[in-house]
Tab-separated table of C-alpha atoms and ligand atoms in Angstrom:
chain	number	residue	atom	x	y	z
A	1	MET	CA	43.656	-54.936	97.935
A	2	LYS	CA	42.103	-57.862	99.801
A	3	ALA	CA	42.603	-61.342	98.332
A	4	GLY	CA	38.856	-61.803	97.836
A	5	ARG	CA	38.551	-58.656	95.763
A	6	ARG	CA	41.651	-59.580	93.721
A	7	GLU	CA	40.121	-62.993	92.994
A	8	PHE	CA	36.865	-61.305	92.000
A	9	LEU	CA	38.699	-59.037	89.554
A	10	LYS	CA	40.614	-61.987	88.104
A	11	LEU	CA	37.369	-63.868	87.692
A	12	SER	CA	35.560	-60.976	86.046
A	13	LEU	CA	38.451	-60.491	83.621
A	14	ALA	CA	38.400	-64.188	82.772
A	15	ALA	CA	34.639	-64.026	82.315
A	16	SER	CA	34.868	-61.005	80.074
A	17	SER	CA	37.434	-62.581	77.742
A	18	ALA	CA	35.389	-65.770	77.668
A	19	ALA	CA	32.433	-63.649	76.524
A	20	LEU	CA	34.386	-62.831	73.380
A	21	PHE	CA	35.517	-59.324	74.118
A	22	PRO	CA	32.274	-57.510	75.046
A	23	VAL	CA	32.531	-53.825	74.267
A	24	PRO	CA	31.085	-50.777	75.943
A	25	THR	CA	28.482	-48.910	73.927
A	26	PHE	CA	28.447	-45.149	73.547
A	27	ALA	CA	24.871	-44.391	72.598
A	28	GLN	CA	24.727	-41.141	74.517
A	29	GLY	CA	27.787	-40.748	76.765
A	30	ALA	CA	31.320	-39.649	75.964
A	31	ALA	CA	32.671	-39.954	72.426
A	32	PRO	CA	34.418	-43.285	71.845
A	33	ARG	CA	38.209	-42.977	71.790
A	34	VAL	CA	40.264	-44.863	69.221
A	35	VAL	CA	44.051	-44.686	69.208
A	36	VAL	CA	45.874	-45.763	66.042
A	37	VAL	CA	49.615	-46.479	66.314
A	38	GLY	CA	51.543	-46.118	63.049
A	39	GLY	CA	50.784	-43.593	60.327
A	40	GLY	CA	51.650	-45.698	57.260
A	41	PHE	CA	49.372	-47.130	54.597
A	42	ALA	CA	47.430	-49.116	57.181
A	43	GLY	CA	47.260	-46.711	60.130
A	44	ALA	CA	46.698	-43.394	58.345
A	45	SER	CA	44.047	-45.020	56.115
A	46	CYS	CA	42.288	-46.460	59.148
A	47	ALA	CA	42.320	-43.170	61.069
A	48	ARG	CA	40.714	-41.376	58.145
A	49	ALA	CA	38.170	-44.129	57.471
A	50	LEU	CA	37.158	-44.067	61.140
A	51	ARG	CA	36.425	-40.353	61.017
A	52	GLN	CA	34.427	-40.861	57.830
A	53	ALA	CA	32.469	-43.736	59.357
A	54	ASN	CA	31.585	-41.732	62.456
A	55	PRO	CA	32.831	-38.169	63.053
A	56	ARG	CA	31.941	-38.580	66.754
A	57	ILE	CA	34.807	-41.020	67.261
A	58	ALA	CA	37.810	-39.221	68.775
A	59	VAL	CA	40.738	-40.562	66.736
A	60	THR	CA	44.376	-40.107	67.748
A	61	LEU	CA	47.092	-41.206	65.313
A	62	VAL	CA	50.498	-41.858	66.893
A	63	GLU	CA	53.413	-41.671	64.452
A	64	THR	CA	57.162	-41.465	65.045
A	65	SER	CA	58.067	-39.469	61.927
A	66	ALA	CA	56.878	-36.067	60.737
A	67	THR	CA	57.303	-37.248	57.147
A	68	PHE	CA	56.216	-40.629	55.811
A	69	THR	CA	58.465	-42.172	53.133
A	70	ALA	CA	56.611	-44.748	51.035
A	71	CYS	CA	58.179	-48.015	49.886
A	72	PRO	CA	56.061	-48.657	46.756
A	73	LEU	CA	58.050	-47.380	43.741
A	74	SER	CA	61.126	-46.855	45.958
A	75	ASN	CA	62.886	-49.487	43.829
A	76	ALA	CA	62.662	-46.959	40.991
A	77	VAL	CA	64.521	-44.492	43.244
A	78	ILE	CA	67.267	-47.095	43.748
A	79	GLY	CA	67.362	-47.648	39.983
A	80	GLY	CA	67.889	-43.898	39.443
A	81	VAL	CA	64.635	-43.219	37.569
A	82	ARG	CA	62.679	-41.539	40.389
A	83	GLU	CA	63.463	-39.097	43.203
A	84	LEU	CA	62.924	-39.847	46.878
A	85	SER	CA	60.880	-36.653	47.278
A	86	ALA	CA	58.149	-38.302	45.137
A	87	GLN	CA	57.807	-40.871	47.940
A	88	GLN	CA	57.368	-38.433	50.829
A	89	PHE	CA	54.188	-37.213	52.502
A	90	THR	CA	53.229	-35.233	55.600
A	91	TYR	CA	50.253	-35.547	57.945
A	92	GLU	CA	48.730	-32.084	57.481
A	93	ARG	CA	45.704	-33.332	55.559
A	94	VAL	CA	45.198	-36.192	58.005
A	95	ALA	CA	45.108	-33.667	60.864
A	96	ALA	CA	42.725	-31.473	58.854
A	97	ASP	CA	40.186	-34.339	59.049
A	98	GLY	CA	39.944	-33.722	62.797
A	99	ILE	CA	42.371	-36.497	63.714
A	100	VAL	CA	44.788	-35.705	66.548
A	101	VAL	CA	48.218	-36.531	65.139
A	102	ALA	CA	50.471	-37.297	68.097
A	103	ARG	CA	54.071	-37.134	66.955
A	104	GLY	CA	55.979	-39.713	69.016
A	105	THR	CA	56.695	-43.384	69.473
A	106	ALA	CA	54.337	-45.684	71.353
A	107	THR	CA	56.475	-47.669	73.800
A	108	ALA	CA	53.965	-49.435	76.047
A	109	VAL	CA	50.403	-50.741	75.947
A	110	ASP	CA	48.358	-51.717	78.996
A	111	ALA	CA	45.671	-53.879	77.424
A	112	GLN	CA	43.725	-54.243	80.707
A	113	ALA	CA	43.697	-50.526	81.556
A	114	ARG	CA	43.342	-49.679	77.813
A	115	LEU	CA	46.205	-47.208	77.848
A	116	VAL	CA	49.018	-46.453	75.378
A	117	THR	CA	52.200	-44.751	76.639
A	118	LEU	CA	54.488	-42.767	74.358
A	119	ALA	CA	58.277	-42.409	74.688
A	120	ASP	CA	57.866	-38.911	76.168
A	121	GLY	CA	55.563	-40.238	78.900
A	122	VAL	CA	52.276	-39.061	77.387
A	123	ARG	CA	49.484	-41.550	78.169
A	124	LEU	CA	46.588	-42.064	75.806
A	125	PRO	CA	43.481	-43.909	77.052
A	126	TYR	CA	41.478	-45.790	74.435
A	127	ASP	CA	38.302	-47.755	74.024
A	128	ARG	CA	39.769	-49.529	70.990
A	129	LEU	CA	43.373	-49.584	69.843
A	130	VAL	CA	44.545	-50.169	66.258
A	131	LEU	CA	48.175	-51.219	65.859
A	132	ALA	CA	49.640	-50.606	62.406
A	133	PRO	CA	53.410	-50.498	63.055
A	134	GLY	CA	54.595	-52.188	59.849
A	135	ILE	CA	57.750	-54.277	60.125
A	136	GLU	CA	60.828	-54.543	62.277
A	137	ILE	CA	64.058	-56.093	60.972
A	138	ARG	CA	65.007	-59.262	62.877
A	139	TRP	CA	68.480	-58.008	63.675
A	140	GLY	CA	70.882	-60.874	64.205
A	141	ALA	CA	68.609	-63.535	62.665
A	142	LEU	CA	71.057	-63.615	59.757
A	143	PRO	CA	74.486	-63.996	61.417
A	144	GLY	CA	76.612	-60.889	60.812
A	145	TYR	CA	73.663	-58.676	59.890
A	146	ASP	CA	73.051	-56.082	62.593
A	147	GLU	CA	72.266	-52.358	62.525
A	148	ALA	CA	75.927	-51.485	61.918
A	149	ALA	CA	76.099	-53.941	58.998
A	150	ALA	CA	73.083	-52.222	57.401
A	151	SER	CA	75.193	-49.104	56.892
A	152	GLN	CA	77.548	-51.161	54.674
A	153	MET	CA	75.039	-53.600	53.173
A	154	PRO	CA	71.763	-51.660	53.099
A	155	HIS	CA	68.434	-53.477	53.333
A	156	ALA	CA	66.432	-50.529	51.953
A	157	TRP	CA	63.316	-52.376	53.136
A	158	ARG	CA	62.100	-49.327	55.037
A	159	ALA	CA	62.264	-46.435	52.616
A	160	GLY	CA	64.316	-43.295	53.263
A	161	GLU	CA	68.032	-43.072	54.070
A	162	GLN	CA	68.555	-46.746	53.307
A	163	THR	CA	67.025	-46.300	49.840
A	164	MET	CA	69.440	-43.472	49.067
A	165	LEU	CA	72.419	-45.351	50.517
A	166	LEU	CA	71.851	-48.265	48.146
A	167	ARG	CA	71.397	-45.920	45.180
A	168	ARG	CA	74.622	-44.056	45.984
A	169	GLN	CA	76.560	-47.303	46.348
A	170	LEU	CA	75.386	-48.396	42.886
A	171	GLU	CA	76.327	-45.011	41.437
A	172	ALA	CA	79.791	-45.164	43.027
A	173	MET	CA	80.495	-48.715	41.800
A	174	ASP	CA	82.898	-49.153	38.855
A	175	ASP	CA	81.598	-50.782	35.695
A	176	GLY	CA	82.211	-54.533	35.930
A	177	GLY	CA	81.281	-54.821	39.621
A	178	LEU	CA	79.212	-57.599	41.172
A	179	VAL	CA	75.920	-56.591	42.822
A	180	VAL	CA	74.296	-59.175	45.102
A	181	ILE	CA	70.756	-59.115	46.492
A	182	SER	CA	69.805	-61.571	49.205
A	183	ALA	CA	66.069	-62.320	49.425
A	184	PRO	CA	64.519	-63.804	52.590
A	185	ALA	CA	62.222	-66.767	53.185
A	186	ASN	CA	58.461	-66.143	53.498
A	187	PRO	CA	56.703	-64.303	55.046
A	188	PHE	CA	58.104	-60.832	54.493
A	189	ARG	CA	57.018	-57.350	53.365
A	190	CYS	CA	56.142	-57.147	49.659
A	191	PRO	CA	56.642	-60.632	48.149
A	192	PRO	CA	57.428	-59.347	44.609
A	193	GLY	CA	59.622	-56.496	45.947
A	194	PRO	CA	63.067	-58.174	45.760
A	195	TYR	CA	62.463	-59.162	42.125
A	196	GLU	CA	61.211	-55.721	41.113
A	197	ARG	CA	64.333	-54.345	42.769
A	198	ALA	CA	66.562	-56.794	40.889
A	199	SER	CA	64.869	-55.733	37.642
A	200	LEU	CA	65.338	-52.005	38.187
A	201	ILE	CA	68.943	-52.409	39.330
A	202	ALA	CA	69.552	-54.523	36.192
A	203	HIS	CA	67.944	-51.746	34.149
A	204	TYR	CA	70.380	-49.246	35.679
A	205	LEU	CA	73.401	-51.501	35.143
A	206	LYS	CA	72.460	-52.258	31.534
A	207	ALA	CA	72.331	-48.540	30.736
A	208	LYS	CA	75.241	-47.250	32.855
A	209	LYS	CA	77.542	-50.151	33.782
A	210	PRO	CA	76.957	-52.915	31.218
A	211	LYS	CA	79.988	-55.026	32.194
A	212	SER	CA	78.536	-55.508	35.684
A	213	LYS	CA	76.626	-58.521	36.965
A	214	LEU	CA	73.685	-58.926	39.381
A	215	ILE	CA	73.056	-62.092	41.385
A	216	VAL	CA	69.901	-62.679	43.456
A	217	LEU	CA	70.569	-65.208	46.234
A	218	ASP	CA	67.185	-66.498	47.342
A	219	ALA	CA	66.123	-68.425	50.452
A	220	LYS	CA	63.155	-69.755	48.391
A	221	ASP	CA	62.632	-71.930	45.332
A	222	ALA	CA	59.629	-69.961	44.078
A	223	PHE	CA	58.459	-66.357	44.191
A	224	SER	CA	55.587	-64.051	43.289
A	225	LYS	CA	54.945	-63.523	39.546
A	226	GLN	CA	57.989	-65.727	38.912
A	227	ARG	CA	57.184	-66.784	35.331
A	228	LEU	CA	56.486	-63.215	34.279
A	229	PHE	CA	59.647	-61.883	35.909
A	230	GLN	CA	61.846	-64.599	34.462
A	231	ALA	CA	60.445	-64.202	30.937
A	232	ALA	CA	61.047	-60.452	31.134
A	233	TRP	CA	64.579	-60.922	32.506
A	234	ALA	CA	65.431	-63.260	29.618
A	235	GLU	CA	64.164	-60.625	27.191
A	236	LEU	CA	65.570	-57.475	28.824
A	237	TYR	CA	68.614	-58.478	30.863
A	238	PRO	CA	70.134	-61.655	29.349
A	239	GLY	CA	73.481	-62.556	30.927
A	240	LEU	CA	73.227	-59.676	33.400
A	241	LEU	CA	70.834	-60.958	36.066
A	242	GLU	CA	71.144	-64.405	37.635
A	243	TRP	CA	68.619	-65.805	40.148
A	244	VAL	CA	69.944	-68.522	42.469
A	245	PRO	CA	67.140	-70.440	44.250
A	246	LEU	CA	67.403	-72.173	47.610
A	247	SER	CA	67.917	-75.599	46.009
A	248	LYS	CA	70.890	-74.306	43.985
A	249	GLY	CA	72.654	-72.650	46.933
A	250	GLY	CA	70.735	-69.376	47.226
A	251	ASN	CA	70.198	-69.388	50.980
A	252	VAL	CA	72.516	-66.847	52.609
A	253	THR	CA	73.652	-68.217	55.972
A	254	SER	CA	75.883	-65.339	57.120
A	255	VAL	CA	77.350	-62.056	55.935
A	256	ASP	CA	80.492	-60.067	56.650
A	257	ALA	CA	79.765	-56.367	56.306
A	258	ALA	CA	83.421	-55.243	56.396
A	259	THR	CA	84.266	-57.230	53.257
A	260	ARG	CA	80.753	-57.264	51.721
A	261	MET	CA	80.870	-61.064	51.674
A	262	LEU	CA	77.714	-63.212	51.539
A	263	VAL	CA	78.106	-66.849	52.572
A	264	THR	CA	75.778	-69.658	51.466
A	265	ASP	CA	75.869	-73.423	52.074
A	266	PHE	CA	77.363	-73.749	48.581
A	267	GLY	CA	79.987	-70.973	48.559
A	268	ARG	CA	80.898	-67.331	49.027
A	269	HIS	CA	79.966	-64.242	47.021
A	270	GLN	CA	82.223	-61.212	47.220
A	271	ALA	CA	80.033	-58.244	46.283
A	272	LYS	CA	80.929	-54.692	45.332
A	273	VAL	CA	77.393	-53.702	46.341
A	274	ALA	CA	75.317	-55.949	48.597
A	275	ASN	CA	71.612	-55.451	49.294
A	276	VAL	CA	70.636	-57.729	52.159
A	277	ILE	CA	66.867	-58.049	52.593
A	278	PRO	CA	66.811	-59.706	56.003
A	279	PRO	CA	64.146	-61.702	57.886
A	280	GLN	CA	61.442	-59.497	59.430
A	281	LYS	CA	58.730	-59.447	62.063
A	282	ALA	CA	55.905	-57.163	63.166
A	283	GLY	CA	56.892	-53.684	64.401
A	284	ARG	CA	58.211	-53.735	67.981
A	285	ILE	CA	55.082	-52.344	69.678
A	286	ALA	CA	53.178	-55.488	68.597
A	287	GLU	CA	55.381	-57.655	70.772
A	288	VAL	CA	55.251	-55.132	73.631
A	289	ALA	CA	51.433	-55.119	73.465
A	290	GLY	CA	51.311	-58.917	73.538
A	291	VAL	CA	49.638	-59.281	70.140
A	292	ALA	CA	52.539	-61.005	68.333
A	293	ASP	CA	52.837	-64.792	68.536
A	294	ARG	CA	56.011	-66.866	68.381
A	295	SER	CA	56.262	-66.297	64.640
A	296	GLY	CA	56.811	-62.589	65.356
A	297	TRP	CA	53.595	-61.672	63.489
A	298	CYS	CA	50.086	-61.013	64.836
A	299	PRO	CA	47.166	-63.458	64.581
A	300	ILE	CA	43.857	-61.690	63.928
A	301	ASP	CA	40.147	-62.411	63.602
A	302	PRO	CA	39.449	-62.144	59.846
A	303	MET	CA	36.052	-60.461	60.418
A	304	THR	CA	37.207	-57.536	62.561
A	305	LEU	CA	41.041	-57.729	62.386
A	306	GLU	CA	40.962	-57.789	66.183
A	307	SER	CA	43.896	-59.537	67.813
A	308	LYS	CA	43.340	-63.165	68.765
A	309	LEU	CA	45.622	-62.561	71.751
A	310	GLN	CA	44.406	-59.279	73.291
A	311	ALA	CA	40.870	-57.919	73.562
A	312	GLY	CA	40.225	-54.431	72.220
A	313	ILE	CA	43.367	-54.303	70.058
A	314	HIS	CA	43.169	-54.589	66.264
A	315	VAL	CA	46.229	-55.232	64.087
A	316	ILE	CA	46.379	-54.252	60.421
A	317	GLY	CA	48.931	-53.979	57.633
A	318	ASP	CA	52.246	-55.807	57.416
A	319	ALA	CA	52.262	-56.651	61.140
A	320	ALA	CA	49.156	-58.873	60.844
A	321	ILE	CA	48.918	-62.527	59.854
A	322	ALA	CA	46.378	-61.905	57.118
A	323	GLY	CA	46.062	-65.425	55.696
A	324	ALA	CA	46.352	-65.418	51.911
A	325	MET	CA	46.767	-61.634	51.697
A	326	PRO	CA	50.314	-60.494	50.950
A	327	LYS	CA	52.047	-57.798	52.978
A	328	SER	CA	51.443	-54.881	50.613
A	329	ALA	CA	50.381	-51.250	50.807
A	330	PHE	CA	47.258	-52.089	48.788
A	331	ALA	CA	46.376	-54.854	51.276
A	332	ALA	CA	47.158	-52.575	54.245
A	333	ASN	CA	44.753	-49.950	52.880
A	334	SER	CA	42.075	-52.597	52.266
A	335	GLN	CA	42.453	-53.978	55.787
A	336	ALA	CA	42.364	-50.456	57.226
A	337	LYS	CA	38.906	-49.826	55.762
A	338	VAL	CA	37.565	-53.156	57.003
A	339	CYS	CA	39.009	-52.494	60.443
A	340	ALA	CA	37.529	-48.989	60.575
A	341	ALA	CA	34.072	-50.327	59.653
A	342	ALA	CA	34.369	-53.042	62.320
A	343	VAL	CA	35.566	-50.638	65.027
A	344	ALA	CA	32.852	-48.102	64.158
A	345	ALA	CA	30.243	-50.865	64.503
A	346	LEU	CA	31.723	-52.295	67.719
A	347	VAL	CA	31.916	-48.981	69.570
A	348	ARG	CA	28.228	-48.368	68.938
A	349	GLY	CA	27.400	-51.893	70.039
A	350	GLY	CA	26.630	-53.042	66.501
A	351	THR	CA	27.719	-56.047	64.437
A	352	PRO	CA	30.646	-55.604	62.035
A	353	PRO	CA	29.838	-56.221	58.360
A	354	VAL	CA	31.235	-59.344	56.654
A	355	PRO	CA	34.235	-58.021	54.709
A	356	LYS	CA	35.635	-58.607	51.221
A	357	LEU	CA	39.161	-57.370	50.653
A	358	ILE	CA	41.159	-56.709	47.503
A	359	ASN	CA	44.841	-56.553	46.646
A	360	THR	CA	46.714	-55.683	43.472
A	361	CYS	CA	50.505	-55.557	43.365
A	362	TYR	CA	52.152	-53.927	40.376
A	363	SER	CA	55.840	-54.503	39.714
A	364	LEU	CA	58.099	-52.669	37.305
A	365	VAL	CA	60.523	-54.896	35.390
A	366	ALA	CA	61.683	-51.736	33.583
A	367	PRO	CA	60.310	-48.192	33.813
A	368	ASP	CA	58.004	-48.923	30.843
A	369	TYR	CA	57.355	-52.613	31.582
A	370	GLY	CA	54.811	-53.448	34.291
A	371	ILE	CA	53.239	-56.708	35.507
A	372	SER	CA	50.662	-57.319	38.211
A	373	VAL	CA	48.968	-59.847	40.465
A	374	ALA	CA	45.498	-59.353	41.945
A	375	GLY	CA	43.416	-61.203	44.531
A	376	VAL	CA	40.125	-60.999	46.418
A	377	TYR	CA	39.862	-62.313	49.996
A	378	HIS	CA	37.155	-63.136	52.529
A	379	PRO	CA	36.921	-64.708	55.975
A	380	ALA	CA	36.877	-68.497	55.657
A	381	GLY	CA	38.157	-71.166	58.011
A	382	GLY	CA	39.229	-68.619	60.607
A	383	GLN	CA	41.469	-66.642	58.291
A	384	LEU	CA	41.457	-64.357	55.251
A	385	ALA	CA	41.278	-66.797	52.357
A	386	ASP	CA	41.396	-66.362	48.589
A	387	VAL	CA	38.033	-66.044	46.863
A	388	PRO	CA	38.583	-68.808	44.273
A	389	GLY	CA	38.812	-67.615	40.685
A	390	ALA	CA	38.654	-63.938	41.605
A	391	GLY	CA	42.323	-63.047	41.103
A	392	GLY	CA	45.146	-63.672	38.671
A	393	VAL	CA	48.326	-62.341	37.108
A	394	SER	CA	49.069	-60.408	33.910
A	395	PRO	CA	48.923	-62.629	30.805
A	396	ALA	CA	52.203	-64.329	29.887
A	397	ASP	CA	51.962	-63.440	26.201
A	398	ALA	CA	50.885	-59.790	26.446
A	399	PRO	CA	52.370	-57.390	23.870
A	400	ARG	CA	54.843	-54.699	24.987
A	401	ALA	CA	52.109	-52.052	24.725
A	402	ALA	CA	50.196	-53.915	27.462
A	403	ARG	CA	53.336	-53.993	29.645
A	404	ALA	CA	53.775	-50.240	29.115
A	405	ALA	CA	50.124	-49.696	30.037
A	406	GLU	CA	50.637	-51.688	33.264
A	407	ALA	CA	53.706	-49.583	34.117
A	408	ALA	CA	51.533	-46.474	33.748
A	409	LEU	CA	48.879	-48.133	35.937
A	410	ALA	CA	51.493	-48.741	38.654
A	411	GLU	CA	52.203	-45.016	38.797
A	412	ALA	CA	48.492	-44.161	38.671
A	413	TRP	CA	47.767	-46.587	41.520
A	414	PHE	CA	50.500	-45.030	43.642
A	415	ARG	CA	49.219	-41.497	43.040
A	416	THR	CA	45.671	-42.588	43.879
A	417	ILE	CA	46.512	-44.387	47.116
A	418	ALA	CA	48.886	-41.646	48.266
A	419	ALA	CA	46.159	-39.046	47.668
A	420	GLU	CA	43.628	-41.165	49.556
A	421	VAL	CA	45.900	-41.812	52.535
A	422	PHE	CA	47.853	-38.544	52.847
A	423	GLY	CA	46.327	-36.019	50.404
B	1	FAD	C1	60.899	-52.040	48.031
B	1	FAD	C2	59.451	-52.152	48.336
B	1	FAD	C3	58.504	-51.999	47.342
B	1	FAD	C4	57.148	-52.104	47.621
B	1	FAD	N1	56.252	-51.957	46.611
B	1	FAD	C5	54.932	-52.079	46.865
B	1	FAD	C6	53.982	-51.914	45.814
B	1	FAD	O1	54.325	-51.665	44.658
B	1	FAD	N2	52.672	-52.046	46.128
B	1	FAD	C7	52.252	-52.321	47.389
B	1	FAD	O2	51.031	-52.420	47.604
B	1	FAD	N3	53.128	-52.484	48.412
B	1	FAD	C8	54.452	-52.366	48.172
B	1	FAD	N4	55.360	-52.520	49.196
B	1	FAD	C9	54.879	-52.940	50.536
B	1	FAD	C10	54.401	-51.768	51.371
B	1	FAD	O3	55.372	-50.776	51.476
B	1	FAD	C11	53.997	-52.243	52.754
B	1	FAD	O4	53.219	-53.410	52.661
B	1	FAD	C12	53.197	-51.155	53.468
B	1	FAD	O5	54.026	-50.048	53.688
B	1	FAD	C13	52.615	-51.682	54.776
B	1	FAD	O6	51.917	-50.662	55.425
B	1	FAD	P1	51.912	-50.557	57.020
B	1	FAD	O7	51.062	-49.385	57.331
B	1	FAD	O8	51.620	-51.875	57.606
B	1	FAD	O9	53.424	-50.246	57.396
B	1	FAD	P2	54.242	-48.900	57.084
B	1	FAD	O10	53.800	-48.321	55.793
B	1	FAD	O11	55.681	-49.252	57.240
B	1	FAD	O12	53.845	-47.910	58.234
B	1	FAD	C14	54.147	-48.162	59.570
B	1	FAD	C15	54.272	-46.833	60.285
B	1	FAD	O13	54.214	-47.050	61.688
B	1	FAD	C16	55.126	-46.196	62.327
B	1	FAD	N5	55.433	-46.803	63.614
B	1	FAD	C17	55.910	-48.050	63.853
B	1	FAD	N6	55.991	-48.295	65.187
B	1	FAD	C18	55.547	-47.176	65.788
B	1	FAD	C19	55.394	-46.814	67.161
B	1	FAD	N7	55.710	-47.670	68.144
B	1	FAD	N8	54.925	-45.574	67.461
B	1	FAD	C20	54.622	-44.704	66.469
B	1	FAD	N9	54.736	-45.004	65.147
B	1	FAD	C21	55.198	-46.223	64.814
B	1	FAD	C22	56.305	-46.124	61.359
B	1	FAD	O14	57.066	-44.940	61.575
B	1	FAD	C23	55.586	-46.110	60.005
B	1	FAD	O15	55.320	-44.796	59.564
B	1	FAD	C24	56.725	-52.385	48.939
B	1	FAD	C25	57.670	-52.535	49.964
B	1	FAD	C26	59.021	-52.434	49.669
B	1	FAD	C27	60.023	-52.595	50.765
């Protein structure tokens, strides 16, 4: 190519990004093509919402696994009160909506050519790309914690084999053993998740191994629904469950998988069972596509969930920096619908609607004891911000019947979202 032409191309590319990502319109020509990478709560929801918004859009969903294993309620599997099969879903109904489900792993994205490449070499052109890859563990960020260590000290932060490994380790432990959970600093997938897990492991120990002890070593001094969790722990698991905050020596600085040792600035904890929930970042393809920033997560426009770093690529779910929204399945599903509406508008040359998003996170402190936090979010100040006064947590002084009703709601929510996304 001659230098002049190369300069012209460079200039036109610069001009097009300066014009805030202009999009082609498809009033009469070929059907717009949208590729969605990741068939979890965010990606599968978005693929289906896109088809509902406009059946003319050709939607391809790229997903590594034939079966999706859901994290919400997987702590109940670890606590022995639920089976893993209740967490598993296939993509048959998604495909029945007319979505092409491409089984494989996306390994490369050419944002200029608008092309996704899969591990087997298949190339998928797109007009808009939605990345919904969930999380990746930051292997090595916690010294001693690598993929081999996870087979001794499971994280169980992506549901499936790891969930069952942790459950089996608890079942194999003698009564009187020490269980240690290490919880990471913010941000991470499912802010109340470590504390729900602690609760349901304590529930198991109380019933089956009452001489045992559970310690939560935390890299933070505060956590989601803290007052509600701590009040419930005092009532249900006195003397069994101890939470150690950052300021009291909770920050785990290294681990030794061979001896199941967790080291903090203040001392060492020799565990019989150790659940290390390590630092995380956006799923690998986000970095490959150039949509992750130095934090490891993906900055997005709160109106359209389009990447602030790459034109034509939207990022939803745990991988996104979604302002005040937590990294939850409920939030991922909410973002998916907003993204689908925005993409459907953009590909026809329209203006995306101004979104409002919702999140509710239920946590089980025991199988019949539920608590929740809810929030409403809107674009403000360049990010997704809380709508003041629109959210809140379960009341502190609710009677046990209300806690039981919230536990039932947690199950009902899961059944509803699973049916919407996969059923
Ligand atoms: C213990 C625990 C309990 C939780 N409880 C709750 C709860 O009660 N309520 C709640 O709302 N949330 C809960 N969550 C959080 C919830 O699981 C996540 O927020 C949610 O799964 C995020 O959805 P996602 O689509 O972004 O990611 P995921 O659901 O993880 O989906 C990502 C998908 O992308 C696929 N993928 C990744 N990279 C590629 C690639 N390159 N090519 C192809 N496919 C790819 C993966 O295989 C995966 O299927 C919990 C999480 C944990 C760990």
